[in-house]
Amino acid sequence: QAGTNNRRIQCSKLFMTTNNVEEHLQTRIFEYYAFADNEMRNIDENVIIGDLSSPLKSEILSHFCLVPLRECAYFDAYSDGAIFSLIKSLKPYVAVPGEHLSEIGKECNSLYMFQKGSLCTKDATGAITNVAEGAIIGHLATSASSKREGLPTHQLQIELITANLSRSKGNPYVIVENGRSRCRSLIKNSRNWMEKIDMKVKVENGKNHKTKIIVKEWRKRQNHATIGRGEVVASESVSSDVVVCSITDERGKAVGSIELRARLTALSETKQLSSHELTCTALSFSHLYRLDISDDQGLTDYISRSTSLNIVDRIPTEICEDIKELERENKMPGGTPNDGVDWDNPVSLKSIPSTQNSVDGEGKRRSVFFLEWADTPN
């Protein structure tokens, strides 16, 4: 494999040098090769998933994406069956550094489920936030979230000072969670944290806001481990004292603590958001799963047709087009004239004769479409 990788790099160098490719673009291409060789280990996820049977493919994609999809406000009205249907349409995707997955004021034709890497978002006021793993990126997701929860009213600042974590091996980071909105800190390898996390939140009543703190540990080529969770209450007080946030594991056992400061400030008119849209940019090579909006729209149309009482209206569009073409030729699949057929009242039709082995003029088997109705009701 090392020889194959080296030959690919040498051939690419020769090709790009011969065709006067800009050095900046050459650098980006070689960085991608390094990511594919070292981080991905030359594994093509599209090939692996494509070789699986349909049930296994759905199961492995559900392992990564079921929970994020179920938690997204855009899919609140979707049944579990509809969610599983969408999961079959997901495709692995790698975002390169500097790539915009969504931009304010521009159409976004995909939703992305963030798995690993480094992404940040910037809102209309210029506020920048690091994206936490498991987030769904796209204008449809942020629009649904703003409709359900409303636009932010306050600025929340969490200042991380020091951490004392007994179960950490040296690469912890913090996720700040407010409802279904989450952002994350940088990965630290020392006890002194000294980092500020800013995010905009909606405060319902009063001047206090409870925020969840999730501490995780980064692990190379593995799922990041959850060390523990804690809670902190931010208030609108002028001066915020340093507080100690106790971190406990899933059994309620203390695994450490974080010293931090939490401030809550009402948004001024200049910092209030007028749009739900965000610009999301990849800071490093990032692994995601992509859902095309066209696949979601196709499922929505199918569900809408399924509620129709008229069976003909449930026929997929492509089949209806074949029927119209046959009507123009004034013959049905078996060669029987279609005079007198009323497609608006199909119950009156008793049968449509067809030959299963019908062939066209080129000797190819013709698609056969069967319809069956009960006797005409009294």
GROMACS .gro file of C-alpha atoms in nm:
model
  378
    1GLN     CA    1   0.000   0.000   0.000
    2ALA     CA    2   0.286   0.240   0.077
    3GLY     CA    3   0.428   0.187  -0.272
    4THR     CA    4   0.088   0.254  -0.429
    5ASN     CA    5   0.046   0.573  -0.226
    6ASN     CA    6   0.394   0.696  -0.322
    7ARG     CA    7   0.331   0.628  -0.692
    8ARG     CA    8   0.003   0.821  -0.674
    9ILE     CA    9   0.182   1.120  -0.520
   10GLN     CA   10   0.463   1.113  -0.778
   11CYS     CA   11   0.220   1.084  -1.070
   12SER     CA   12   0.013   1.372  -0.928
   13LYS     CA   13   0.323   1.589  -0.891
   14LEU     CA   14   0.422   1.521  -1.251
   15PHE     CA   15   0.071   1.589  -1.379
   16MET     CA   16   0.028   1.917  -1.189
   17THR     CA   17   0.378   2.043  -1.271
   18THR     CA   18   0.331   1.969  -1.639
   19ASN     CA   19  -0.004   2.153  -1.646
   20ASN     CA   20   0.115   2.453  -1.440
   21VAL     CA   21  -0.127   2.396  -1.152
   22GLU     CA   22  -0.100   2.667  -0.884
   23GLU     CA   23   0.120   2.578  -0.588
   24HIS     CA   24  -0.158   2.658  -0.341
   25LEU     CA   25  -0.388   2.404  -0.507
   26GLN     CA   26  -0.108   2.146  -0.524
   27THR     CA   27  -0.054   2.186  -0.149
   28ARG     CA   28  -0.422   2.131  -0.075
   29ILE     CA   29  -0.426   1.815  -0.290
   30PHE     CA   30  -0.120   1.668  -0.117
   31GLU     CA   31  -0.272   1.751   0.222
   32TYR     CA   32  -0.580   1.553   0.120
   33TYR     CA   33  -0.358   1.259   0.016
   34ALA     CA   34  -0.191   1.273   0.359
   35PHE     CA   35  -0.532   1.271   0.529
   36ALA     CA   36  -0.654   0.977   0.318
   37ASP     CA   37  -0.333   0.779   0.375
   38ASN     CA   38  -0.273   0.850   0.744
   39GLU     CA   39  -0.612   0.928   0.899
   40MET     CA   40  -0.847   0.729   0.675
   41ARG     CA   41  -0.585   0.455   0.614
   42ASN     CA   42  -0.688   0.441   0.247
   43ILE     CA   43  -1.034   0.316   0.344
   44ASP     CA   44  -1.309   0.424   0.105
   45GLU     CA   45  -1.626   0.429   0.312
   46ASN     CA   46  -1.845   0.460   0.001
   47VAL     CA   47  -1.709   0.129  -0.130
   48ILE     CA   48  -1.751  -0.048   0.205
   49ILE     CA   49  -2.111   0.069   0.253
   50GLY     CA   50  -2.191   0.002  -0.111
   51ASP     CA   51  -2.087  -0.362  -0.074
   52LEU     CA   52  -2.326  -0.420   0.216
   53SER     CA   53  -2.678  -0.553   0.179
   54SER     CA   54  -2.959  -0.303   0.220
   55PRO     CA   55  -3.043  -0.405   0.582
   56LEU     CA   56  -2.678  -0.394   0.691
   57LYS     CA   57  -2.626  -0.060   0.517
   58SER     CA   58  -2.926   0.087   0.700
   59GLU     CA   59  -2.804  -0.053   1.030
   60ILE     CA   60  -2.452   0.091   1.006
   61LEU     CA   61  -2.582   0.433   0.893
   62SER     CA   62  -2.838   0.428   1.175
   63HIS     CA   63  -2.556   0.369   1.422
   64PHE     CA   64  -2.403   0.703   1.322
   65CYS     CA   65  -2.702   0.916   1.224
   66LEU     CA   66  -3.028   0.795   1.382
   67VAL     CA   67  -2.997   0.996   1.705
   68PRO     CA   68  -2.892   1.326   1.535
   69LEU     CA   69  -3.178   1.297   1.285
   70ARG     CA   70  -3.431   1.215   1.556
   71GLU     CA   71  -3.318   1.512   1.766
   72CYS     CA   72  -3.327   1.762   1.477
   73ALA     CA   73  -3.629   1.995   1.488
   74TYR     CA   74  -3.675   1.966   1.111
   75PHE     CA   75  -3.766   1.597   1.146
   76ASP     CA   76  -3.999   1.629   1.447
   77ALA     CA   77  -4.306   1.542   1.238
   78TYR     CA   78  -4.138   1.241   1.073
   79SER     CA   79  -4.222   0.890   1.192
   80ASP     CA   80  -3.947   0.643   1.275
   81GLY     CA   81  -4.019   0.465   0.948
   82ALA     CA   82  -3.970   0.785   0.752
   83ILE     CA   83  -3.641   0.851   0.934
   84PHE     CA   84  -3.516   0.502   0.846
   85SER     CA   85  -3.613   0.564   0.482
   86LEU     CA   86  -3.405   0.883   0.479
   87ILE     CA   87  -3.109   0.704   0.638
   88LYS     CA   88  -3.086   0.481   0.330
   89SER     CA   89  -3.018   0.795   0.122
   90LEU     CA   90  -2.723   0.918   0.333
   91LYS     CA   91  -2.379   0.935   0.172
   92PRO     CA   92  -2.037   0.969   0.341
   93TYR     CA   93  -1.875   1.306   0.276
   94VAL     CA   94  -1.535   1.460   0.356
   95ALA     CA   95  -1.516   1.840   0.382
   96VAL     CA   96  -1.177   1.999   0.308
   97PRO     CA   97  -1.032   2.290   0.509
   98GLY     CA   98  -1.189   2.619   0.406
   99GLU     CA   99  -1.496   2.458   0.247
  100HIS     CA  100  -1.831   2.625   0.319
  101LEU     CA  101  -2.103   2.369   0.392
  102SER     CA  102  -2.362   2.646   0.420
  103GLU     CA  103  -2.348   3.023   0.363
  104ILE     CA  104  -2.574   3.306   0.474
  105GLY     CA  105  -2.785   3.430   0.183
  106LYS     CA  106  -2.705   3.132  -0.042
  107GLU     CA  107  -2.917   2.828  -0.119
  108CYS     CA  108  -2.826   2.515   0.075
  109ASN     CA  109  -2.932   2.195  -0.101
  110SER     CA  110  -2.805   1.945   0.158
  111LEU     CA  111  -2.812   1.860   0.526
  112TYR     CA  112  -2.492   1.737   0.688
  113MET     CA  113  -2.452   1.518   0.997
  114PHE     CA  114  -2.117   1.606   1.157
  115GLN     CA  115  -1.913   1.307   1.278
  116LYS     CA  116  -1.547   1.401   1.323
  117GLY     CA  117  -1.317   1.690   1.247
  118SER     CA  118  -1.335   2.063   1.315
  119LEU     CA  119  -1.613   2.296   1.199
  120CYS     CA  120  -1.716   2.646   1.301
  121THR     CA  121  -2.025   2.857   1.234
  122LYS     CA  122  -2.062   3.234   1.197
  123ASP     CA  123  -2.398   3.408   1.232
  124ALA     CA  124  -2.517   3.732   1.071
  125THR     CA  125  -2.358   3.942   1.348
  126GLY     CA  126  -2.016   3.780   1.304
  127ALA     CA  127  -2.022   3.565   1.620
  128ILE     CA  128  -1.815   3.246   1.571
  129THR     CA  129  -1.884   2.915   1.747
  130ASN     CA  130  -1.714   2.574   1.728
  131VAL     CA  131  -1.954   2.299   1.618
  132ALA     CA  132  -1.997   1.989   1.835
  133GLU     CA  133  -2.000   1.637   1.689
  134GLY     CA  134  -2.351   1.513   1.613
  135ALA     CA  135  -2.478   1.852   1.495
  136ILE     CA  136  -2.685   1.879   1.178
  137ILE     CA  137  -2.577   2.157   0.944
  138GLY     CA  138  -2.797   2.331   0.688
  139HIS     CA  139  -3.047   2.612   0.654
  140LEU     CA  140  -3.346   2.378   0.686
  141ALA     CA  141  -3.223   2.256   1.026
  142THR     CA  142  -3.154   2.604   1.165
  143SER     CA  143  -3.487   2.735   1.029
  144ALA     CA  144  -3.683   2.456   1.203
  145SER     CA  145  -3.491   2.513   1.527
  146SER     CA  146  -3.561   2.888   1.529
  147LYS     CA  147  -3.932   2.829   1.463
  148ARG     CA  148  -3.960   2.589   1.755
  149GLU     CA  149  -3.735   2.762   2.007
  150GLY     CA  150  -3.734   3.120   1.879
  151LEU     CA  151  -3.436   3.346   1.811
  152PRO     CA  152  -3.177   3.399   2.089
  153THR     CA  153  -3.231   3.672   2.348
  154HIS     CA  154  -2.906   3.652   2.551
  155GLN     CA  155  -2.535   3.602   2.511
  156LEU     CA  156  -2.395   3.319   2.724
  157GLN     CA  157  -2.023   3.316   2.800
  158ILE     CA  158  -1.856   3.020   2.971
  159GLU     CA  159  -1.499   3.093   3.077
  160LEU     CA  160  -1.313   2.769   3.147
  161ILE     CA  161  -1.026   2.823   3.392
  162THR     CA  162  -0.885   2.494   3.520
  163ALA     CA  163  -0.988   2.128   3.510
  164ASN     CA  164  -0.923   1.847   3.754
  165LEU     CA  165  -1.038   1.523   3.589
  166SER     CA  166  -0.934   1.191   3.739
  167ARG     CA  167  -1.029   0.978   3.436
  168SER     CA  168  -0.878   1.194   3.165
  169LYS     CA  169  -0.567   1.076   2.981
  170GLY     CA  170  -0.473   1.425   2.870
  171ASN     CA  171  -0.694   1.530   2.576
  172PRO     CA  172  -1.027   1.652   2.718
  173TYR     CA  173  -1.267   1.902   2.568
  174VAL     CA  174  -1.599   2.048   2.680
  175ILE     CA  175  -1.939   2.060   2.507
  176VAL     CA  176  -2.178   2.331   2.624
  177GLU     CA  177  -2.539   2.221   2.569
  178ASN     CA  178  -2.846   2.447   2.572
  179GLY     CA  179  -3.159   2.258   2.470
  180ARG     CA  180  -3.071   2.108   2.132
  181SER     CA  181  -2.806   2.370   2.060
  182ARG     CA  182  -2.448   2.271   2.136
  183CYS     CA  183  -2.098   2.408   2.088
  184ARG     CA  184  -1.757   2.285   2.198
  185SER     CA  185  -1.422   2.399   2.329
  186LEU     CA  186  -1.077   2.328   2.194
  187ILE     CA  187  -0.893   2.010   2.293
  188LYS     CA  188  -0.662   2.070   2.589
  189ASN     CA  189  -0.357   1.874   2.704
  190SER     CA  190  -0.294   2.062   3.026
  191ARG     CA  191  -0.483   2.131   3.346
  192ASN     CA  192  -0.499   2.507   3.285
  193TRP     CA  193  -0.778   2.562   3.035
  194MET     CA  194  -0.814   2.941   3.001
  195GLU     CA  195  -1.071   2.947   2.720
  196LYS     CA  196  -1.395   3.137   2.662
  197ILE     CA  197  -1.696   2.983   2.489
  198ASP     CA  198  -1.961   3.222   2.358
  199MET     CA  199  -2.302   3.120   2.232
  200LYS     CA  200  -2.641   3.285   2.192
  201VAL     CA  201  -2.933   3.134   2.383
  202LYS     CA  202  -3.300   3.200   2.445
  203VAL     CA  203  -3.387   3.270   2.808
  204GLU     CA  204  -3.754   3.204   2.878
  205ASN     CA  205  -3.822   3.349   3.224
  206GLY     CA  206  -3.620   3.530   3.488
  207LYS     CA  207  -3.255   3.627   3.472
  208ASN     CA  208  -3.102   3.282   3.530
  209HIS     CA  209  -3.023   3.014   3.277
  210LYS     CA  210  -2.919   2.653   3.344
  211THR     CA  211  -2.655   2.510   3.111
  212LYS     CA  212  -2.529   2.153   3.077
  213ILE     CA  213  -2.157   2.080   3.063
  214ILE     CA  214  -2.037   1.760   2.894
  215VAL     CA  215  -1.671   1.663   2.925
  216LYS     CA  216  -1.530   1.431   2.658
  217GLU     CA  217  -1.188   1.297   2.571
  218TRP     CA  218  -1.047   1.307   2.221
  219ARG     CA  219  -0.912   0.977   2.089
  220LYS     CA  220  -0.740   0.937   1.755
  221ARG     CA  221  -0.924   0.708   1.509
  222GLN     CA  222  -1.171   0.612   1.783
  223ASN     CA  223  -1.501   0.732   1.920
  224HIS     CA  224  -1.447   1.010   2.168
  225ALA     CA  225  -1.512   0.892   2.525
  226THR     CA  226  -1.753   1.074   2.756
  227ILE     CA  227  -1.587   1.142   3.092
  228GLY     CA  228  -1.885   1.295   3.269
  229ARG     CA  229  -2.148   1.568   3.288
  230GLY     CA  230  -2.231   1.866   3.504
  231GLU     CA  231  -2.456   2.172   3.526
  232VAL     CA  232  -2.395   2.540   3.585
  233VAL     CA  233  -2.639   2.829   3.632
  234ALA     CA  234  -2.556   3.159   3.459
  235SER     CA  235  -2.711   3.485   3.572
  236GLU     CA  236  -2.728   3.846   3.458
  237SER     CA  237  -2.536   3.970   3.763
  238VAL     CA  238  -2.277   4.240   3.699
  239SER     CA  239  -1.990   4.039   3.848
  240SER     CA  240  -1.968   3.662   3.813
  241ASP     CA  241  -1.762   3.471   4.066
  242VAL     CA  242  -1.561   3.161   3.987
  243VAL     CA  243  -1.765   2.847   4.051
  244VAL     CA  244  -1.665   2.483   4.071
  245CYS     CA  245  -1.873   2.260   3.845
  246SER     CA  246  -1.875   1.900   3.969
  247ILE     CA  247  -1.845   1.639   3.692
  248THR     CA  248  -2.011   1.300   3.747
  249ASP     CA  249  -2.024   0.988   3.532
  250GLU     CA  250  -2.334   0.795   3.421
  251ARG     CA  251  -2.352   0.625   3.762
  252GLY     CA  252  -2.349   0.955   3.950
  253LYS     CA  253  -1.994   0.906   4.077
  254ALA     CA  254  -1.772   1.216   4.090
  255VAL     CA  255  -1.491   1.201   3.832
  256GLY     CA  256  -1.354   1.553   3.871
  257SER     CA  257  -1.443   1.920   3.854
  258ILE     CA  258  -1.396   2.231   3.639
  259GLU     CA  259  -1.345   2.584   3.764
  260LEU     CA  260  -1.531   2.828   3.543
  261ARG     CA  261  -1.714   3.157   3.520
  262ALA     CA  262  -2.063   3.183   3.363
  263ARG     CA  263  -2.204   3.515   3.243
  264LEU     CA  264  -2.540   3.594   3.088
  265THR     CA  265  -2.597   3.921   2.899
  266ALA     CA  266  -2.906   4.044   2.720
  267LEU     CA  267  -2.842   4.096   2.350
  268SER     CA  268  -2.828   4.454   2.227
  269GLU     CA  269  -3.013   4.552   1.911
  270THR     CA  270  -2.695   4.529   1.704
  271LYS     CA  271  -2.624   4.173   1.820
  272GLN     CA  272  -2.976   4.035   1.786
  273LEU     CA  273  -3.024   3.794   1.500
  274SER     CA  274  -3.262   3.873   1.217
  275SER     CA  275  -3.196   3.547   1.032
  276HIS     CA  276  -3.156   3.183   1.132
  277GLU     CA  277  -2.897   3.116   0.862
  278LEU     CA  278  -2.535   3.035   0.948
  279THR     CA  279  -2.213   3.012   0.752
  280CYS     CA  280  -2.048   2.681   0.838
  281THR     CA  281  -1.681   2.637   0.746
  282ALA     CA  282  -1.453   2.336   0.777
  283LEU     CA  283  -1.134   2.414   0.973
  284SER     CA  284  -0.979   2.074   0.903
  285PHE     CA  285  -1.063   1.762   0.705
  286SER     CA  286  -1.400   1.666   0.852
  287HIS     CA  287  -1.610   1.353   0.816
  288LEU     CA  288  -1.985   1.397   0.767
  289TYR     CA  289  -2.289   1.224   0.619
  290ARG     CA  290  -2.480   1.416   0.354
  291LEU     CA  291  -2.855   1.409   0.284
  292ASP     CA  292  -2.965   1.573  -0.040
  293ILE     CA  293  -3.279   1.784  -0.007
  294SER     CA  294  -3.415   1.619  -0.324
  295ASP     CA  295  -3.421   1.281  -0.142
  296ASP     CA  296  -3.612   1.436   0.147
  297GLN     CA  297  -3.855   1.604  -0.092
  298GLY     CA  298  -3.912   1.275  -0.275
  299LEU     CA  299  -4.002   1.103   0.052
  300THR     CA  300  -4.234   1.390   0.149
  301ASP     CA  301  -4.415   1.366  -0.186
  302TYR     CA  302  -4.449   0.990  -0.150
  303ILE     CA  303  -4.599   1.022   0.199
  304SER     CA  304  -4.835   1.292   0.073
  305ARG     CA  305  -4.957   1.069  -0.213
  306SER     CA  306  -5.007   0.776   0.023
  307THR     CA  307  -5.282   0.966   0.205
  308SER     CA  308  -5.489   0.995  -0.113
  309LEU     CA  309  -5.805   0.783  -0.133
  310ASN     CA  310  -5.775   0.754  -0.512
  311ILE     CA  311  -5.543   0.463  -0.590
  312VAL     CA  312  -5.441   0.612  -0.926
  313ASP     CA  313  -5.299   0.918  -0.748
  314ARG     CA  314  -5.061   0.689  -0.561
  315ILE     CA  315  -4.896   0.566  -0.881
  316PRO     CA  316  -4.535   0.692  -0.903
  317THR     CA  317  -4.486   0.976  -1.148
  318GLU     CA  318  -4.264   0.783  -1.387
  319ILE     CA  319  -4.533   0.514  -1.430
  320CYS     CA  320  -4.797   0.779  -1.497
  321GLU     CA  321  -4.576   0.919  -1.773
  322ASP     CA  322  -4.552   0.573  -1.932
  323ILE     CA  323  -4.932   0.544  -1.924
  324LYS     CA  324  -4.975   0.885  -2.091
  325GLU     CA  325  -4.731   0.784  -2.364
  326LEU     CA  326  -4.929   0.466  -2.427
  327GLU     CA  327  -5.250   0.667  -2.439
  328ARG     CA  328  -5.098   0.888  -2.707
  329GLU     CA  329  -5.019   0.576  -2.908
  330ASN     CA  330  -5.383   0.466  -2.849
  331LYS     CA  331  -5.284   0.123  -2.723
  332MET     CA  332  -5.234  -0.049  -2.390
  333PRO     CA  333  -4.940  -0.280  -2.302
  334GLY     CA  334  -5.104  -0.584  -2.453
  335GLY     CA  335  -5.203  -0.404  -2.772
  336THR     CA  336  -5.565  -0.344  -2.668
  337PRO     CA  337  -5.707  -0.001  -2.761
  338ASN     CA  338  -5.771   0.216  -2.457
  339ASP     CA  339  -6.087   0.383  -2.589
  340GLY     CA  340  -6.348   0.417  -2.318
  341VAL     CA  341  -6.106   0.398  -2.024
  342ASP     CA  342  -6.187   0.665  -1.768
  343TRP     CA  343  -5.880   0.708  -1.546
  344ASP     CA  344  -6.068   0.954  -1.326
  345ASN     CA  345  -6.312   0.674  -1.232
  346PRO     CA  346  -6.103   0.356  -1.236
  347VAL     CA  347  -6.350   0.153  -1.028
  348SER     CA  348  -6.567   0.107  -1.337
  349LEU     CA  349  -6.278  -0.070  -1.506
  350LYS     CA  350  -6.297  -0.446  -1.447
  351SER     CA  351  -5.969  -0.559  -1.599
  352ILE     CA  352  -5.684  -0.458  -1.826
  353PRO     CA  353  -5.558  -0.749  -2.030
  354SER     CA  354  -5.181  -0.762  -2.077
  355THR     CA  355  -4.923  -1.013  -2.187
  356GLN     CA  356  -4.642  -1.064  -1.942
  357ASN     CA  357  -4.389  -1.143  -2.214
  358SER     CA  358  -4.474  -0.847  -2.439
  359VAL     CA  359  -4.179  -0.717  -2.641
  360ASP     CA  360  -4.128  -0.395  -2.836
  361GLY     CA  361  -4.007  -0.348  -3.192
  362GLU     CA  362  -3.642  -0.392  -3.089
  363GLY     CA  363  -3.707  -0.726  -2.924
  364LYS     CA  364  -3.676  -0.593  -2.568
  365ARG     CA  365  -3.921  -0.690  -2.296
  366ARG     CA  366  -4.171  -0.413  -2.233
  367SER     CA  367  -4.248  -0.299  -1.877
  368VAL     CA  368  -4.581  -0.446  -1.764
  369PHE     CA  369  -4.813  -0.268  -1.522
  370PHE     CA  370  -5.101  -0.460  -1.358
  371LEU     CA  371  -5.412  -0.309  -1.203
  372GLU     CA  372  -5.680  -0.496  -1.011
  373TRP     CA  373  -6.010  -0.368  -0.875
  374ALA     CA  374  -6.295  -0.529  -0.693
  375ASP     CA  375  -6.635  -0.552  -0.856
  376THR     CA  376  -6.825  -0.230  -0.900
  377PRO     CA  377  -7.006  -0.154  -0.568
  378ASN     CA  378  -7.383  -0.163  -0.566
   0.00000   0.00000   0.00000
